[in-house]
Short mmCIF file of C-alpha atoms in Angstrom, two decimals:
data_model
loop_
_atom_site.label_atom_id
_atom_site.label_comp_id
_atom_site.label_asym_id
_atom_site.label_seq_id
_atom_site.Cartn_x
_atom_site.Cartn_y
_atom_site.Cartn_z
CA UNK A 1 4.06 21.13 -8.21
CA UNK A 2 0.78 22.28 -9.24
CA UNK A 3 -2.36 20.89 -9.68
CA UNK A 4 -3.19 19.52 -12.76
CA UNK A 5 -6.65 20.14 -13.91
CA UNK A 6 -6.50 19.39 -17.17
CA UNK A 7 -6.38 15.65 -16.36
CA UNK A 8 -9.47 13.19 -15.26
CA UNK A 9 -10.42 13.00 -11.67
CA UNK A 10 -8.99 9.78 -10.18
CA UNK A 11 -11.61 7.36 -9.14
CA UNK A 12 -11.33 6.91 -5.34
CA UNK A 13 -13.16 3.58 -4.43
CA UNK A 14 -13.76 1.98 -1.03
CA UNK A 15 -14.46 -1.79 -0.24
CA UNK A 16 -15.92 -2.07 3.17
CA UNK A 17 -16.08 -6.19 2.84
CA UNK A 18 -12.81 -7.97 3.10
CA UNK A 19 -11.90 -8.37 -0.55
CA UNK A 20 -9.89 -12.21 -1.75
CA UNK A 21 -6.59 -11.55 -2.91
CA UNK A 22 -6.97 -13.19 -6.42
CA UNK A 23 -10.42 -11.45 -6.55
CA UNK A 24 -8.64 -7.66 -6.70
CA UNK A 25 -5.26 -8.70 -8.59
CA UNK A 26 -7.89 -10.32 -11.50
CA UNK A 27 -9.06 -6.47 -10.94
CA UNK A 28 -5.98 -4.77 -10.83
CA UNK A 29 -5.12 -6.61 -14.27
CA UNK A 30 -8.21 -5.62 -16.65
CA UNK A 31 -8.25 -1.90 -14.52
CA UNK A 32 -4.68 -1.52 -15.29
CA UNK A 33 -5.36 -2.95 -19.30
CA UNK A 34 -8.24 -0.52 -19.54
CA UNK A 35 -6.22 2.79 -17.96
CA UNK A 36 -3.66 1.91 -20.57
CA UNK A 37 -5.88 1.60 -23.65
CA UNK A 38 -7.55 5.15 -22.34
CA UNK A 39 -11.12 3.47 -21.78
CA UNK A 40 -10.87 4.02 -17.70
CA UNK A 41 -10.08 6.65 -15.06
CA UNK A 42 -6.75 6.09 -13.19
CA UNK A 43 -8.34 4.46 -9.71
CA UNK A 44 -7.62 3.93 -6.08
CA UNK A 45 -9.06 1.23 -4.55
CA UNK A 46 -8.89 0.83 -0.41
CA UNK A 47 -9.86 -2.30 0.96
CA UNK A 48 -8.38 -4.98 3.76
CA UNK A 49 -8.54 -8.69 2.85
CA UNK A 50 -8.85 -11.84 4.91
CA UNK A 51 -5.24 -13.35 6.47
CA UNK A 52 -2.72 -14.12 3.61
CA UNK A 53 1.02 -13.87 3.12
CA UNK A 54 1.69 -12.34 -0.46
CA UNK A 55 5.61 -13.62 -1.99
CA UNK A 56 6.86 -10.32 -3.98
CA UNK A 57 9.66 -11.21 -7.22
CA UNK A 58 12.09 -10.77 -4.70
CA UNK A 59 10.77 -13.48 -2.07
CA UNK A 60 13.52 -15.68 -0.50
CA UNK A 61 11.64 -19.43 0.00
CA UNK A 62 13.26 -19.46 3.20
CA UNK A 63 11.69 -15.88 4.80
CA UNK A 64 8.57 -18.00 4.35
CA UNK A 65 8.39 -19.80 8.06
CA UNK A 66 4.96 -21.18 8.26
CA UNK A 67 3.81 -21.81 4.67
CA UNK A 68 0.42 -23.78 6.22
CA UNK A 69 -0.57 -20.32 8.63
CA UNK A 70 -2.23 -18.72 5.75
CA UNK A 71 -2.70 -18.62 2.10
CA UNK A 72 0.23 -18.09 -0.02
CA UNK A 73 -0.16 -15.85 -3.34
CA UNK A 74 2.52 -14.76 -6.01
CA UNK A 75 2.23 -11.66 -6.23
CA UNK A 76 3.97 -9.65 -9.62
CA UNK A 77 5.39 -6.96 -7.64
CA UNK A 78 8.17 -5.88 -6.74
CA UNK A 79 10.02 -6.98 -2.84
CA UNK A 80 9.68 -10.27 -0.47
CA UNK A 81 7.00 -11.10 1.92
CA UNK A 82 4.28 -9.57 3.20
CA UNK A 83 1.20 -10.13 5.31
CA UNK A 84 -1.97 -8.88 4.98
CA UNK A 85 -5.13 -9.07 7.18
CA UNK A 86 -7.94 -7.15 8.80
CA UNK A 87 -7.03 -4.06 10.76
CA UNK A 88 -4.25 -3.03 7.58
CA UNK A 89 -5.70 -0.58 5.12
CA UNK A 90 -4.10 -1.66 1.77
CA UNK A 91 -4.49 0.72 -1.25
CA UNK A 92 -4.12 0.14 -4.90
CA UNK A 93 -2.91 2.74 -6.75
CA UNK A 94 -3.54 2.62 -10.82
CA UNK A 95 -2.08 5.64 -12.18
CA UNK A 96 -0.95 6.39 -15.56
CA UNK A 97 2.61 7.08 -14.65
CA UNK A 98 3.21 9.69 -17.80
CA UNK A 99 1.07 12.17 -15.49
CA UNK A 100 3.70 11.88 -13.36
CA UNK A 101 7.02 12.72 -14.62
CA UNK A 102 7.32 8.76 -16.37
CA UNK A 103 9.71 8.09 -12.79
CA UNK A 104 9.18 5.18 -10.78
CA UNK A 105 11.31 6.16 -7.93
CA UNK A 106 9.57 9.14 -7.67
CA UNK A 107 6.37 7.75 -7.80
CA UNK A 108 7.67 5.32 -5.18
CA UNK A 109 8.81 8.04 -2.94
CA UNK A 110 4.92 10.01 -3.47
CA UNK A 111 3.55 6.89 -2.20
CA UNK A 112 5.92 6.68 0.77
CA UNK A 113 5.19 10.68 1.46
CA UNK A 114 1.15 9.80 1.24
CA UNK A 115 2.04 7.32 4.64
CA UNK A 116 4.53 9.66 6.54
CA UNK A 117 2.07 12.64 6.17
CA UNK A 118 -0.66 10.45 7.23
CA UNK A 119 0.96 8.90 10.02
CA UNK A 120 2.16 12.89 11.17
CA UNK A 121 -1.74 13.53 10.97
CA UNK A 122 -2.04 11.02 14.11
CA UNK A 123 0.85 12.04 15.65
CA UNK A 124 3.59 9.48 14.56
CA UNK A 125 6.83 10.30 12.97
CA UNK A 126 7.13 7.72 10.11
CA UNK A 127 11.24 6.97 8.26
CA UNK A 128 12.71 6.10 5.28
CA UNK A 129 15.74 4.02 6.17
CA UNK A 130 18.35 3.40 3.54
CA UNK A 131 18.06 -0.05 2.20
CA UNK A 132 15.20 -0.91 3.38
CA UNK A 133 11.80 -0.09 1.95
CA UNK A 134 8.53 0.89 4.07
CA UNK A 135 8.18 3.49 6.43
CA UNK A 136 9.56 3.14 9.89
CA UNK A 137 9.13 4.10 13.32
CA UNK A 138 11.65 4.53 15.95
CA UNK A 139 10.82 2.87 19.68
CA UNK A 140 12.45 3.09 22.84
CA UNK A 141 15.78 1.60 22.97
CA UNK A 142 16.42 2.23 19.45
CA UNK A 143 14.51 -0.25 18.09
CA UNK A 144 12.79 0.34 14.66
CA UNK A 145 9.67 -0.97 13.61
CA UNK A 146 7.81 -1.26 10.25
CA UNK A 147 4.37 0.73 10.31
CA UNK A 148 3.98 0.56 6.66
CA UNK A 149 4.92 -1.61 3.49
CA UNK A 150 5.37 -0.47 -0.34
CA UNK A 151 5.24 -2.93 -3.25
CA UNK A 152 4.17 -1.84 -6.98
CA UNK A 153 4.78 -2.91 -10.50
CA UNK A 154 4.45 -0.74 -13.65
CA UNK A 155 3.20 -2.04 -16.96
CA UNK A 156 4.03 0.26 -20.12
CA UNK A 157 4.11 3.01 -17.43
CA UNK A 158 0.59 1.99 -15.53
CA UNK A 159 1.42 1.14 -11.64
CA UNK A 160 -0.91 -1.15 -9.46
CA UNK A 161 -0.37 -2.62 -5.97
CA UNK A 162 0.54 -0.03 -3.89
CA UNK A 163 1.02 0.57 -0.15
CA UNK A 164 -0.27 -1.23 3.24
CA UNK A 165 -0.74 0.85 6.47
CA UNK A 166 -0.44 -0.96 9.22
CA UNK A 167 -3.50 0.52 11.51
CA UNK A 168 -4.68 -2.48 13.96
CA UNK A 169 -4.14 -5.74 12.53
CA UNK A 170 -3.23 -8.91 14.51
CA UNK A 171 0.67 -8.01 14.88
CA UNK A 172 1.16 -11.57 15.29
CA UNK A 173 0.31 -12.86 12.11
CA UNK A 174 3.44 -11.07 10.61
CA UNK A 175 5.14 -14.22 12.73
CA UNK A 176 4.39 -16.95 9.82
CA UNK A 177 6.89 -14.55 7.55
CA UNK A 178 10.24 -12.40 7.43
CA UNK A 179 8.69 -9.44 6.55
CA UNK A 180 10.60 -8.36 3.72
CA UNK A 181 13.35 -10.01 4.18
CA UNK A 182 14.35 -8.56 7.40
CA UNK A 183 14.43 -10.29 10.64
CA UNK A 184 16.08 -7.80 12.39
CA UNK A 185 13.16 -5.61 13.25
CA UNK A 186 9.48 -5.24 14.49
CA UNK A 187 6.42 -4.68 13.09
CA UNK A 188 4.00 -1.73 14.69
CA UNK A 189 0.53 -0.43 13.95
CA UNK A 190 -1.13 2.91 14.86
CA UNK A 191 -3.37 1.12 17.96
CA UNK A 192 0.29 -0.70 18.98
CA UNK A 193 1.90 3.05 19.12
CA UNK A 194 -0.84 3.56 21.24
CA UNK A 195 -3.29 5.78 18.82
CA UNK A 196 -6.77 4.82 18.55
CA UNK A 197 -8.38 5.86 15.65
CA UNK A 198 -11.26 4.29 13.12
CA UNK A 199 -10.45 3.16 9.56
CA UNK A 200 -12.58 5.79 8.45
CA UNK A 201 -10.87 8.41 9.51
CA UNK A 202 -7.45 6.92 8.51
CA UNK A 203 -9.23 6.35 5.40
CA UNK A 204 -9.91 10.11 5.27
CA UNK A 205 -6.66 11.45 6.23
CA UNK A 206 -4.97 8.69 3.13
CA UNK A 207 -7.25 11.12 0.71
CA UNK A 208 -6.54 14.31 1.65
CA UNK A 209 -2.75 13.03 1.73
CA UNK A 210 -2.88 11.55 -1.55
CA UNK A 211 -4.23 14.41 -3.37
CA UNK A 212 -1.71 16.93 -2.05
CA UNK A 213 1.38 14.65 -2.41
CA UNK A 214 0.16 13.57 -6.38
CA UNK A 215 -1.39 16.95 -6.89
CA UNK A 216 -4.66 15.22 -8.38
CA UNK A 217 -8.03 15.75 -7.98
CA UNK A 218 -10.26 12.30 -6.64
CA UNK A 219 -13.68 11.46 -6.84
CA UNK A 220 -15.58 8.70 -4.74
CA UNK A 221 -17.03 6.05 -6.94
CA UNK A 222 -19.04 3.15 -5.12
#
């Protein structure tokens, strides 16, 4: 697919402070209303926030095994549980969906080629696996682990939430939950697979994926 140049730049926006979770979903609501109405630029928006466990429309009440570890927040998107903490880059992706072919599964499949060809960057072979969603990572043994988690929701064809890369959070905070519903596997990270690398340059590598998997021009915006 080529580039489309006739469209806006995307805005490509950074936090460097760990941002609340109710802080960027109020965000994610009025940036989503105001890509919609055509008054602002399709954004993504990287950032890590404090410990919480995020319930997706799919949650089971019972994959929730220590509801006092951390704050609990209702998502809107789609899937189950999911952590998030320092050490995961998380990225909100607010995209105008027509752009792109109106397709959701496509769109979810972009977003899960953005994390394989990121993770190939530093060496790691990231999966899909049928029926389960994320990316995955074969171990010794045959053991899989989850390296990276996918959750969105479209409104009138405008998607926010996004992905979560797994690059060196505490792996045992994932403990408090069944990470999307299954208990059969692991979680990993890039430092746990034994690559040590700076958010930064994850960060960097995320861009240059993005824009060649979406075919879109980005610009940083503070």
């Amino acid at each position: 697919m080529a580039e489309n140049k006739d469209l806006p730049a995307i805005e490509w926006r950074t936090s460097e402070a760990l941002v609340d979770y109710q802080d960027a979903h109020a965000f994610m609501e009025t940036r989503v209303a105001a890509i919609r109405d055509g008054t602002a630029r399709e954004m993504v928006w990287l950032l890590q926030h404090p410990p919480l466990y995020t319930a997706g429309t799919s949650a089971n009440q019972d994959d929730l095994l220590d509801a006092e570890r951390f704050p609990v927040f209702e998502a809107g998107r789609g899937g189950q549980y999911t952590y998030h903490g320092p050490g995961q880059r998380v990225a909100y992706v607010m995209l105008d969906l027509k752009h792109h072919g109106s397709d959701v599964r496509a769109y979810v499949q972009n977003l899960e080629d953005v994390m394989i060809h990121t993770l190939a960057a530093f060496g790691i072979t990231g999966e899909r696996r049928e029926g389960r969603i994320g990316i995955w990572v074969g171990r010794k043994g045959g053991q899989e682990d989850k390296i990276g988690a996918i959750g969105v929701r479209v409104r009138k064809w405008v998607s926010f939430h996004g992905l979560a890369l797994n690059v060196d959070p505490d792996l045992s905070h994932f403990s408090g939950i069944v990470p999307c519903g299954i208990s059969e596997h692991g979680v990993t990270s890039l430092k746990d697979l034994g690559i040590e690398t700076s958010m930064e340059d994850v960060d960097r590598t995320l861009k240059q994926t993005f824009e060649a998997v979406f075919q879109r021009q980005t610009i940083d915006v503070a």
